[in-house]
Short mmCIF file of the N, C-alpha and C atoms (twelve columns), coordinates in Angstrom:
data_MODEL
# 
_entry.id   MODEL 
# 
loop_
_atom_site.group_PDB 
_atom_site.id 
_atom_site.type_symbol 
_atom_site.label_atom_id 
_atom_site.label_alt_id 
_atom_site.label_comp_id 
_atom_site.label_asym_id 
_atom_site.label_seq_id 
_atom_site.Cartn_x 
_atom_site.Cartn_y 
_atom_site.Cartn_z 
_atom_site.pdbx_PDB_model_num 
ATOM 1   N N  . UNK A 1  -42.847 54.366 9.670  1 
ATOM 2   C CA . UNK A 1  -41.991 54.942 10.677 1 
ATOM 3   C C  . UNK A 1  -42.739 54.954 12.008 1 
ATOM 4   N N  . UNK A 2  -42.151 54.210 12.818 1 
ATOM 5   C CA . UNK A 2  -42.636 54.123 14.213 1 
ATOM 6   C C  . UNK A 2  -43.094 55.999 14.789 1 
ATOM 7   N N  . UNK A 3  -43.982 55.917 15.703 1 
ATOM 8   C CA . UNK A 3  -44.860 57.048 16.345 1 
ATOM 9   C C  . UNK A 3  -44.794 57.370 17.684 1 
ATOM 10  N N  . UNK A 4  -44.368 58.066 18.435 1 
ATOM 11  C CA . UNK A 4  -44.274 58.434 19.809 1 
ATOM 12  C C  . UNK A 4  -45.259 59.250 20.422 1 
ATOM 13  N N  . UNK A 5  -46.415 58.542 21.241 1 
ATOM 14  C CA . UNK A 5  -46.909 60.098 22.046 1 
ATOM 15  C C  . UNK A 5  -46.532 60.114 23.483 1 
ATOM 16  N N  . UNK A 6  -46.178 61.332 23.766 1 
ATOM 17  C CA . UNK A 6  -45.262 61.627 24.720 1 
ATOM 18  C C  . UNK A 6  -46.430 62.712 25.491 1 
ATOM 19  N N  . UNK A 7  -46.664 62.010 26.350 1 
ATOM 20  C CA . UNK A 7  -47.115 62.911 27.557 1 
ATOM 21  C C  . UNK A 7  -46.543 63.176 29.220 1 
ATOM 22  N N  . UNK A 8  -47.582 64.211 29.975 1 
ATOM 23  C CA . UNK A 8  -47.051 64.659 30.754 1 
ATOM 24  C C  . UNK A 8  -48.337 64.849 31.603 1 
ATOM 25  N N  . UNK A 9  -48.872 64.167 32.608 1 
ATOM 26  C CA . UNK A 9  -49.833 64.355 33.185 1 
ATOM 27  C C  . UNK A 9  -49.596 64.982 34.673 1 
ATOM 28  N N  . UNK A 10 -50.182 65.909 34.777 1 
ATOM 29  C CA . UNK A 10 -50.710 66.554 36.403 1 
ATOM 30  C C  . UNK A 10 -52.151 66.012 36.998 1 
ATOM 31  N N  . UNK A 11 -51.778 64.521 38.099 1 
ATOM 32  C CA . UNK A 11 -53.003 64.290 38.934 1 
ATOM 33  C C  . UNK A 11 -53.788 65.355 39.496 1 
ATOM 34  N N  . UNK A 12 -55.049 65.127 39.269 1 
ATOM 35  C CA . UNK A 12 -55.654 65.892 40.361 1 
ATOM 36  C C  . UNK A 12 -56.828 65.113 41.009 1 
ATOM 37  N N  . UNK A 13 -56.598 63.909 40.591 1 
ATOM 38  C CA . UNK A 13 -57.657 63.031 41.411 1 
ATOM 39  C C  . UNK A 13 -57.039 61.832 41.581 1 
ATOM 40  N N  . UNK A 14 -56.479 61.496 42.085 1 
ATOM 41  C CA . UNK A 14 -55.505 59.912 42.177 1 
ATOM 42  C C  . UNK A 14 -56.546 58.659 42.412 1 
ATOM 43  N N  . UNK A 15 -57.326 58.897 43.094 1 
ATOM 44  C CA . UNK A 15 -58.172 57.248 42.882 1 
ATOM 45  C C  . UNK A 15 -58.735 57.411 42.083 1 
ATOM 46  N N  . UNK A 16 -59.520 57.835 41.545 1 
ATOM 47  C CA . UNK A 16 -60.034 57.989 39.961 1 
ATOM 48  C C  . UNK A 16 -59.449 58.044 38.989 1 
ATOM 49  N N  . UNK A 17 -57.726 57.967 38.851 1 
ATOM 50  C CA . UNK A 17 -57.206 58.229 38.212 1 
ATOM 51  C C  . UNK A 17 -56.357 56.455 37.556 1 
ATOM 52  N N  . UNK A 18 -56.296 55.470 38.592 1 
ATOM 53  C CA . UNK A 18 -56.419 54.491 39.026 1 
ATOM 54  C C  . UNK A 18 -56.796 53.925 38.173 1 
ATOM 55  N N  . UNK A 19 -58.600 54.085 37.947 1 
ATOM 56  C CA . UNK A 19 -59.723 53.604 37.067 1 
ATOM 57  C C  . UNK A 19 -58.919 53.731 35.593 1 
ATOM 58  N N  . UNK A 20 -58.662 54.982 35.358 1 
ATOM 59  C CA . UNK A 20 -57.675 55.128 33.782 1 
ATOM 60  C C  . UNK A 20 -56.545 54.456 33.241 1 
ATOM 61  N N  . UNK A 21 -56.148 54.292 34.484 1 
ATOM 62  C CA . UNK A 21 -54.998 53.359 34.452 1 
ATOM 63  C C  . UNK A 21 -55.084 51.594 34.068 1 
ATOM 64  N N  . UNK A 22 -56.295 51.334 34.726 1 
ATOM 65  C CA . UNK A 22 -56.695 49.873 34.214 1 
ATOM 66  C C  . UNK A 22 -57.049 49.900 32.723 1 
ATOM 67  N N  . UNK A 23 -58.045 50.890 32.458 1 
ATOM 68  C CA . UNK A 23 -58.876 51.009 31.381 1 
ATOM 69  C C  . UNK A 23 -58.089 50.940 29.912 1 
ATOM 70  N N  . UNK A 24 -56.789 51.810 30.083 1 
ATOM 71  C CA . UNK A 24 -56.373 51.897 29.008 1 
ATOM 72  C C  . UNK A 24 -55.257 51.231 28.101 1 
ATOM 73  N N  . UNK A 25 -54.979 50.368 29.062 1 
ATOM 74  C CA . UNK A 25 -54.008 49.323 28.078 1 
ATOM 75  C C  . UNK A 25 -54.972 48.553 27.207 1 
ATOM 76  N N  . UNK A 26 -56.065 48.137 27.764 1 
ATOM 77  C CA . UNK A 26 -56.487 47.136 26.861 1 
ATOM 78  C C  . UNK A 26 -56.932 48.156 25.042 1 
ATOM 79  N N  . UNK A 27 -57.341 49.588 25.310 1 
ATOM 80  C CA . UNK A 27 -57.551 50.203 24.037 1 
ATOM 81  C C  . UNK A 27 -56.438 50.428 23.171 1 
ATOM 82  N N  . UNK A 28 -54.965 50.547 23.687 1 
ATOM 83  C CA . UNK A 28 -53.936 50.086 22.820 1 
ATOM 84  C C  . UNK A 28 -54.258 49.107 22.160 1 
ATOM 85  N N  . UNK A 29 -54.282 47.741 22.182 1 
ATOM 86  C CA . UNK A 29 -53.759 46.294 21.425 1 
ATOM 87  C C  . UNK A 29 -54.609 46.572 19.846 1 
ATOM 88  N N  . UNK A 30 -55.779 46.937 19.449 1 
ATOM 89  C CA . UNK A 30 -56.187 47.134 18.359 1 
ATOM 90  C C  . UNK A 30 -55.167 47.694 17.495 1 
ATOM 91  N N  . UNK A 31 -54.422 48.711 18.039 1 
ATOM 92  C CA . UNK A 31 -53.870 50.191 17.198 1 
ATOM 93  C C  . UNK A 31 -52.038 49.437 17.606 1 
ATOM 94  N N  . UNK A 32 -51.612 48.273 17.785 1 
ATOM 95  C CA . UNK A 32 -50.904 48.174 18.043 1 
ATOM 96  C C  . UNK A 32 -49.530 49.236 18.677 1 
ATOM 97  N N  . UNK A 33 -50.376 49.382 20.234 1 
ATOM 98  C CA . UNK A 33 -49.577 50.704 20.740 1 
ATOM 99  C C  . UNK A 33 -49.277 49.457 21.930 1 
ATOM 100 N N  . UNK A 34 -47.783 50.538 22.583 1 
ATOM 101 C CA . UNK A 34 -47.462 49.785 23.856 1 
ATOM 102 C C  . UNK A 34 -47.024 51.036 24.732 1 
ATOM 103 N N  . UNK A 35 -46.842 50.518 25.981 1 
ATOM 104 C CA . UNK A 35 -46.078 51.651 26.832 1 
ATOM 105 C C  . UNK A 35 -44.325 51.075 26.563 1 
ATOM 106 N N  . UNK A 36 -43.571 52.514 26.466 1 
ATOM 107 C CA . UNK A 36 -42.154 52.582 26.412 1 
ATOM 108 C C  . UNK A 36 -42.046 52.928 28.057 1 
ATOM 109 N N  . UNK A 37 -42.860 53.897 28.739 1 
ATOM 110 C CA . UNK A 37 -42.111 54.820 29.434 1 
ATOM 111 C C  . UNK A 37 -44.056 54.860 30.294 1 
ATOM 112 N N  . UNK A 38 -44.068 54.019 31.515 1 
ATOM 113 C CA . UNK A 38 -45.157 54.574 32.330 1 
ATOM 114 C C  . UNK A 38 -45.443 54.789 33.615 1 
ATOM 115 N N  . UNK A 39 -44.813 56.268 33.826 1 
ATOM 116 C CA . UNK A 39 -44.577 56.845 35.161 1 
ATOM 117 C C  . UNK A 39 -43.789 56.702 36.402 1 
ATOM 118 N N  . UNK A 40 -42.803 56.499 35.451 1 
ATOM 119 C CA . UNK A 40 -41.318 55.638 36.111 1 
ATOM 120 C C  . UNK A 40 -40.955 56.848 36.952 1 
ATOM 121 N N  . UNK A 41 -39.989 56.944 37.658 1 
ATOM 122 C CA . UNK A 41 -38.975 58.301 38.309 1 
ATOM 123 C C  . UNK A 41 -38.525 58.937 36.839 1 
ATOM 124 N N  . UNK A 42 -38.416 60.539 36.916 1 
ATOM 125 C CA . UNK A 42 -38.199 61.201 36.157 1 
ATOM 126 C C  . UNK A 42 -37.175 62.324 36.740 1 
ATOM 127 N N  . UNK A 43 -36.414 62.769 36.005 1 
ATOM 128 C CA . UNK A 43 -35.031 63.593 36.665 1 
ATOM 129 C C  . UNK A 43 -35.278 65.152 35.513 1 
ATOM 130 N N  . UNK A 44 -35.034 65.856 35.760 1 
ATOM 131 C CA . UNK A 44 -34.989 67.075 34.986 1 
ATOM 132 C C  . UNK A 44 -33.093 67.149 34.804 1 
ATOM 133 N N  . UNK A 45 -32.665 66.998 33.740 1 
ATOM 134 C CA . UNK A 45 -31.190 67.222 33.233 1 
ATOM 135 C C  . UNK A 45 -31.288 68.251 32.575 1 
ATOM 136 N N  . UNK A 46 -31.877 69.564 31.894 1 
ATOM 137 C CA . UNK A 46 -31.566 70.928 31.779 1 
ATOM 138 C C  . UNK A 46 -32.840 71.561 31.499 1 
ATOM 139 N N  . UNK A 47 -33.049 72.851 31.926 1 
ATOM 140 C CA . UNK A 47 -34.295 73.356 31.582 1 
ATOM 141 C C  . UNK A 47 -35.058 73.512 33.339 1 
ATOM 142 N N  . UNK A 48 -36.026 74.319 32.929 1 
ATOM 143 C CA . UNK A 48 -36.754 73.906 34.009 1 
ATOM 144 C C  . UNK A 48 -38.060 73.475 34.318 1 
ATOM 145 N N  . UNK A 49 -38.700 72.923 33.678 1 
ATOM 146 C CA . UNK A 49 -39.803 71.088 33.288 1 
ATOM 147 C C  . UNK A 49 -39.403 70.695 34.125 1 
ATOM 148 N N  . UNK A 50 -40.542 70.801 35.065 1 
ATOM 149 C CA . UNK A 50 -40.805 69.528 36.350 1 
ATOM 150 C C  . UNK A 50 -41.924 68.932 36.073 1 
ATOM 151 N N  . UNK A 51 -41.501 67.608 35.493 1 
ATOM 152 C CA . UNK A 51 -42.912 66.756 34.924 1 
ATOM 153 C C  . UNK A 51 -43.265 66.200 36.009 1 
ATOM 154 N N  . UNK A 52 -44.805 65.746 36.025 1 
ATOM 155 C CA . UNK A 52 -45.708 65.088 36.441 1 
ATOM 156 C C  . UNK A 52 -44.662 63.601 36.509 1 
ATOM 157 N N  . UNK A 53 -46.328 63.171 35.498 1 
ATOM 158 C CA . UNK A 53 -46.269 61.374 35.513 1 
ATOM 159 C C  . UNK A 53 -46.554 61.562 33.780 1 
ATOM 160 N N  . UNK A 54 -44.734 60.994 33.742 1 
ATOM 161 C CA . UNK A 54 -44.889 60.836 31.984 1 
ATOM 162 C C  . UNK A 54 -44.934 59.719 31.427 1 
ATOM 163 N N  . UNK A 55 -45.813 59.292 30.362 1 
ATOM 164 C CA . UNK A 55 -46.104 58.289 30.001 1 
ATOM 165 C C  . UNK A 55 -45.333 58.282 28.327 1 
ATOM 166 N N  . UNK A 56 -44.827 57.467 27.565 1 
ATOM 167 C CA . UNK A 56 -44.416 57.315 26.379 1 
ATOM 168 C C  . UNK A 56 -45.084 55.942 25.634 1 
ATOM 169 N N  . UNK A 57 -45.963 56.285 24.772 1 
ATOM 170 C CA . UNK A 57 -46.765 55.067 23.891 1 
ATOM 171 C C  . UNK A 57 -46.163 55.120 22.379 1 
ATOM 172 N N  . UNK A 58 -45.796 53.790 21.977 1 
ATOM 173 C CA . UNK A 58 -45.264 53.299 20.623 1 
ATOM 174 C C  . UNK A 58 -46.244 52.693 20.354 1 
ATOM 175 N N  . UNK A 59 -46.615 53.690 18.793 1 
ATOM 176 C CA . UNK A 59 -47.423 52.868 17.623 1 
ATOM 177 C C  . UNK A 59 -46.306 52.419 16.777 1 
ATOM 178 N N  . UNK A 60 -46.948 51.417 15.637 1 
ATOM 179 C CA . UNK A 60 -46.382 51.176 14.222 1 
ATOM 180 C C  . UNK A 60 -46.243 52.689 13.326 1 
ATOM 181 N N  . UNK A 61 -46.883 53.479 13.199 1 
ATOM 182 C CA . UNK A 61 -47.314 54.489 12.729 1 
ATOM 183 C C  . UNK A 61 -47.881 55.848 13.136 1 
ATOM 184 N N  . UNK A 62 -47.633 57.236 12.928 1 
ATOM 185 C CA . UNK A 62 -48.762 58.133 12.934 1 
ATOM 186 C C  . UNK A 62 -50.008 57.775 13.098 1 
ATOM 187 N N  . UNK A 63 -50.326 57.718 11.786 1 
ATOM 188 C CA . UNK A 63 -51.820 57.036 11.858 1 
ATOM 189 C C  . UNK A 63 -52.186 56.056 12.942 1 
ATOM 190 N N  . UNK A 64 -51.936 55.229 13.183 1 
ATOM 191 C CA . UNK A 64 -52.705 54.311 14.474 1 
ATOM 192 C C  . UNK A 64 -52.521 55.284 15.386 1 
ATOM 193 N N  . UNK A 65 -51.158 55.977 16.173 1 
ATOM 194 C CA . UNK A 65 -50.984 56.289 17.224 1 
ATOM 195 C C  . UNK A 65 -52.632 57.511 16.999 1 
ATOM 196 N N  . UNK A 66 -52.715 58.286 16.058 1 
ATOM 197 C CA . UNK A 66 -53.974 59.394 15.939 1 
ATOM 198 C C  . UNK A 66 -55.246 58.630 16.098 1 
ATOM 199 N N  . UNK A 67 -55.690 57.238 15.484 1 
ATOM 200 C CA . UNK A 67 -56.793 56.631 15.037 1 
ATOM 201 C C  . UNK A 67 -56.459 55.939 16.925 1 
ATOM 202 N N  . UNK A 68 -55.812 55.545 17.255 1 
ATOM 203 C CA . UNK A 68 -56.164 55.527 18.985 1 
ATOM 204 C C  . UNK A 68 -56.847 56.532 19.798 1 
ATOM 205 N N  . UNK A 69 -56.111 57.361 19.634 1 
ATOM 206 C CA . UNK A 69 -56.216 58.765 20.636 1 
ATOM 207 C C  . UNK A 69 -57.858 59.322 19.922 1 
ATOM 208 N N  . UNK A 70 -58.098 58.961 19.179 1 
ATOM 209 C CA . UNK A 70 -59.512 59.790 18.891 1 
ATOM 210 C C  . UNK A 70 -60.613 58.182 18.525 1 
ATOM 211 N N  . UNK A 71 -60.122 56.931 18.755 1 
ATOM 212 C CA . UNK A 71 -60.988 55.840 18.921 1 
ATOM 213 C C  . UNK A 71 -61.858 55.944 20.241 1 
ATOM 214 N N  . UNK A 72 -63.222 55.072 19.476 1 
ATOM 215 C CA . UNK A 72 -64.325 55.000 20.524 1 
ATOM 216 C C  . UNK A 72 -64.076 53.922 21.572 1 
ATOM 217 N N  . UNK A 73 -63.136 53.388 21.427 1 
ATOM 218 C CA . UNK A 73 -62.325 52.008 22.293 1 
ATOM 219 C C  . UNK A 73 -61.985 52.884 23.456 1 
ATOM 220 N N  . UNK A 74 -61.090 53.872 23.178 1 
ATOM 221 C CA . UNK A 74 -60.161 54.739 23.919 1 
ATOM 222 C C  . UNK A 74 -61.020 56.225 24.713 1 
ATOM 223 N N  . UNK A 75 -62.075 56.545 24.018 1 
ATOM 224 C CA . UNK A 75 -62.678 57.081 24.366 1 
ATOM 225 C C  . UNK A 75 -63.504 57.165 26.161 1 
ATOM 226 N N  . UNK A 76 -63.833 56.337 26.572 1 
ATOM 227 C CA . UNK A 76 -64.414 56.420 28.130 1 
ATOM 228 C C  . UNK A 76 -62.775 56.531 29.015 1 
ATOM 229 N N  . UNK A 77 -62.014 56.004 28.571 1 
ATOM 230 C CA . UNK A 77 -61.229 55.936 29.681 1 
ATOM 231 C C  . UNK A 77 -60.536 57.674 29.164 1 
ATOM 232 N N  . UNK A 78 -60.184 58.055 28.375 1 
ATOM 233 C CA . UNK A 78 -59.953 59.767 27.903 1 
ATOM 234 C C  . UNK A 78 -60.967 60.719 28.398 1 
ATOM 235 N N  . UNK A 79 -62.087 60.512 28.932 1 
ATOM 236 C CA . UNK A 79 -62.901 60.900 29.830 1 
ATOM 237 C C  . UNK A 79 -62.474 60.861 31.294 1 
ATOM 238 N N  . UNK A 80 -62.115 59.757 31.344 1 
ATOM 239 C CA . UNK A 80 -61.632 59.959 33.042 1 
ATOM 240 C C  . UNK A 80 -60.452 60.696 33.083 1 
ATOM 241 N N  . UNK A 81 -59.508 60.613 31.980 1 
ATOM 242 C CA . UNK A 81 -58.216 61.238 32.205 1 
ATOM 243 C C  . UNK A 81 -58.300 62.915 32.642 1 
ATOM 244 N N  . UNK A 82 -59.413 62.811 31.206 1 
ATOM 245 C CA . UNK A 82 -59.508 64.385 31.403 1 
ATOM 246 C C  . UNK A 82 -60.451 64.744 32.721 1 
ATOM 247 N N  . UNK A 83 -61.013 64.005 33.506 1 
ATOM 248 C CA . UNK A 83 -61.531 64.817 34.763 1 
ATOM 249 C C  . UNK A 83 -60.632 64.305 35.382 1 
ATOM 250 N N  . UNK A 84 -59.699 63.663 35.585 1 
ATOM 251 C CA . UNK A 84 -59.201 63.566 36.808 1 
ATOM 252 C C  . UNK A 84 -57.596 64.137 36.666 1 
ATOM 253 N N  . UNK A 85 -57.244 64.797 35.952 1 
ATOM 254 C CA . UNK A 85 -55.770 65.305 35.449 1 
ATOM 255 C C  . UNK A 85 -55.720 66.521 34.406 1 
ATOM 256 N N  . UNK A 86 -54.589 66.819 34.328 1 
ATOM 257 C CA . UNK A 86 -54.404 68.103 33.432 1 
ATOM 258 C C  . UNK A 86 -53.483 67.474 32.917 1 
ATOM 259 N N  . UNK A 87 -53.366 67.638 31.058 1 
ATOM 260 C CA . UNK A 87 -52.493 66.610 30.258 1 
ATOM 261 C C  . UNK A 87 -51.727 67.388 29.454 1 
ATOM 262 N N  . UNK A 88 -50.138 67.038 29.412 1 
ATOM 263 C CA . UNK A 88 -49.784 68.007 27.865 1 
ATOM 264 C C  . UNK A 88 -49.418 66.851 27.184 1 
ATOM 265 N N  . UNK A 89 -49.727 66.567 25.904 1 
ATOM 266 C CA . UNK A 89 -49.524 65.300 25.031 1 
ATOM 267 C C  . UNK A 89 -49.231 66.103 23.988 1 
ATOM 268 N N  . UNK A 90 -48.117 65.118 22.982 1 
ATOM 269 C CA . UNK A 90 -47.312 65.233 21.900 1 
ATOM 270 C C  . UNK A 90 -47.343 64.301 21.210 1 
ATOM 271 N N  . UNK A 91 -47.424 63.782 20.083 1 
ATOM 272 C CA . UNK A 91 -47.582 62.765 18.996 1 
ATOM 273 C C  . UNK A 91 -46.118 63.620 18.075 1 
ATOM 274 N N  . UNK A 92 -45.210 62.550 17.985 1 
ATOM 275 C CA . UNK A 92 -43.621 62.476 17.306 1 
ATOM 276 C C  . UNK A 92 -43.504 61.362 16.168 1 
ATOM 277 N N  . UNK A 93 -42.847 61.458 15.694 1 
ATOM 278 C CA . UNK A 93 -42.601 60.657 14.799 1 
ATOM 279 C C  . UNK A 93 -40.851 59.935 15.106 1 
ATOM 280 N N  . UNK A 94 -40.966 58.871 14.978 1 
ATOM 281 C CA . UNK A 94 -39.512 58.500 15.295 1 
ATOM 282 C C  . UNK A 94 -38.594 58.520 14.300 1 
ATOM 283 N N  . UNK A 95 -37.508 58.065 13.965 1 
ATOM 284 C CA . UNK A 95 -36.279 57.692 13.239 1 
ATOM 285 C C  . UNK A 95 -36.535 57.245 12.134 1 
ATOM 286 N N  . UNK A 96 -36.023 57.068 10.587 1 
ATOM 287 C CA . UNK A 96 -36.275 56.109 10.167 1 
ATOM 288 C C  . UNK A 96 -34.898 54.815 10.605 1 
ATOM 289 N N  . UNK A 97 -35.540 53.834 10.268 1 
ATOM 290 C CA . UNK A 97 -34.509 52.323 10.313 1 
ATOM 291 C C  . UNK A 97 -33.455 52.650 9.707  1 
# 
Protein backbone atom coordinates (compact mmCIF):
# COMPACT_ATOMS: atom_id res chain seq x y z
CA UNK A 1 0.00 0.00 0.00
CA UNK A 2 1.40 3.17 -1.26
CA UNK A 3 2.80 5.82 1.75
CA UNK A 4 2.31 9.55 2.06
CA UNK A 5 4.53 11.96 4.06
CA UNK A 6 2.89 15.03 4.28
CA UNK A 7 4.60 17.98 5.52
CA UNK A 8 4.43 21.51 6.41
CA UNK A 9 7.48 23.60 6.62
CA UNK A 10 8.03 27.20 8.26
CA UNK A 11 11.30 28.93 6.49
CA UNK A 12 13.44 30.54 8.61
CA UNK A 13 16.42 30.71 6.51
CA UNK A 14 15.58 30.81 2.74
CA UNK A 15 19.06 30.65 1.13
CA UNK A 16 20.11 27.90 3.10
CA UNK A 17 17.14 26.45 2.66
CA UNK A 18 17.79 26.35 -1.19
CA UNK A 19 20.87 24.02 -0.38
CA UNK A 20 17.96 21.36 0.95
CA UNK A 21 16.17 21.74 -1.76
CA UNK A 22 18.88 20.53 -4.26
CA UNK A 23 20.10 17.93 -1.84
CA UNK A 24 17.13 16.03 -1.44
CA UNK A 25 15.65 14.63 -4.44
CA UNK A 26 18.51 12.75 -5.27
CA UNK A 27 18.05 10.72 -1.50
CA UNK A 28 14.55 9.75 -2.66
CA UNK A 29 15.45 7.46 -5.87
CA UNK A 30 16.97 4.56 -3.58
CA UNK A 31 13.61 4.35 -1.40
CA UNK A 32 11.66 4.85 -4.48
CA UNK A 33 9.98 8.17 -3.23
CA UNK A 34 8.78 11.09 -5.49
CA UNK A 35 7.31 14.52 -4.93
CA UNK A 36 3.28 14.60 -5.41
CA UNK A 37 2.94 18.08 -4.03
CA UNK A 38 6.29 20.62 -3.77
CA UNK A 39 5.41 23.96 -2.52
CA UNK A 40 2.92 24.79 -4.99
CA UNK A 41 0.18 27.73 -3.89
CA UNK A 42 -1.84 26.42 -1.08
CA UNK A 43 -5.51 27.72 -0.16
CA UNK A 44 -6.97 26.97 3.34
CA UNK A 45 -10.82 25.56 2.47
CA UNK A 46 -11.93 25.06 6.28
CA UNK A 47 -10.23 25.30 9.51
CA UNK A 48 -7.77 27.62 10.39
CA UNK A 49 -4.10 26.03 9.09
CA UNK A 50 -2.18 28.53 7.38
CA UNK A 51 0.49 26.32 5.93
CA UNK A 52 3.88 27.19 5.11
CA UNK A 53 5.51 25.33 2.13
CA UNK A 54 3.88 21.87 1.89
CA UNK A 55 5.57 19.24 0.44
CA UNK A 56 3.79 15.61 -0.29
CA UNK A 57 6.36 12.49 -0.95
CA UNK A 58 5.08 8.99 -2.41
CA UNK A 59 6.78 5.84 -1.39
CA UNK A 60 5.88 2.20 -2.58
CA UNK A 61 5.41 1.53 1.08
CA UNK A 62 5.56 2.55 4.87
CA UNK A 63 8.61 1.04 5.21
CA UNK A 64 10.74 2.83 2.50
CA UNK A 65 8.89 6.09 3.09
CA UNK A 66 10.43 5.43 7.26
CA UNK A 67 13.85 3.69 5.96
CA UNK A 68 14.22 7.27 3.90
CA UNK A 69 13.43 9.67 6.51
CA UNK A 70 15.89 8.03 9.00
CA UNK A 71 18.59 6.97 5.94
CA UNK A 72 22.22 8.10 6.05
CA UNK A 73 21.63 9.19 2.23
CA UNK A 74 18.94 11.58 3.59
CA UNK A 75 20.56 12.44 6.53
CA UNK A 76 22.95 15.80 5.76
CA UNK A 77 20.39 17.38 3.84
CA UNK A 78 17.65 16.70 7.23
CA UNK A 79 20.30 18.66 8.92
CA UNK A 80 19.91 21.61 6.93
CA UNK A 81 16.18 21.34 7.03
CA UNK A 82 16.20 21.27 10.53
CA UNK A 83 18.44 24.49 10.94
CA UNK A 84 17.00 26.30 8.53
CA UNK A 85 13.02 25.65 9.15
CA UNK A 86 10.51 24.48 11.63
CA UNK A 87 8.76 21.17 10.25
CA UNK A 88 5.42 19.38 11.05
CA UNK A 89 5.66 15.98 9.09
CA UNK A 90 3.16 13.08 8.90
CA UNK A 91 3.81 9.64 7.37
CA UNK A 92 -0.03 8.19 6.03
CA UNK A 93 -0.74 5.38 4.54
CA UNK A 94 -2.81 5.51 1.36
CA UNK A 95 -5.85 3.53 -0.11
CA UNK A 96 -5.78 0.17 -0.90
CA UNK A 97 -6.13 -0.53 -5.01
Amino acid sequence: MKAYVIVDVSIHDATRYEDYKKLTPASLLPFEGKFVVRGGNAETLEGDWTPGRVVVLEFPNKEKAKAWWSSELYAPAKALRQATATTQMILVEGVAP
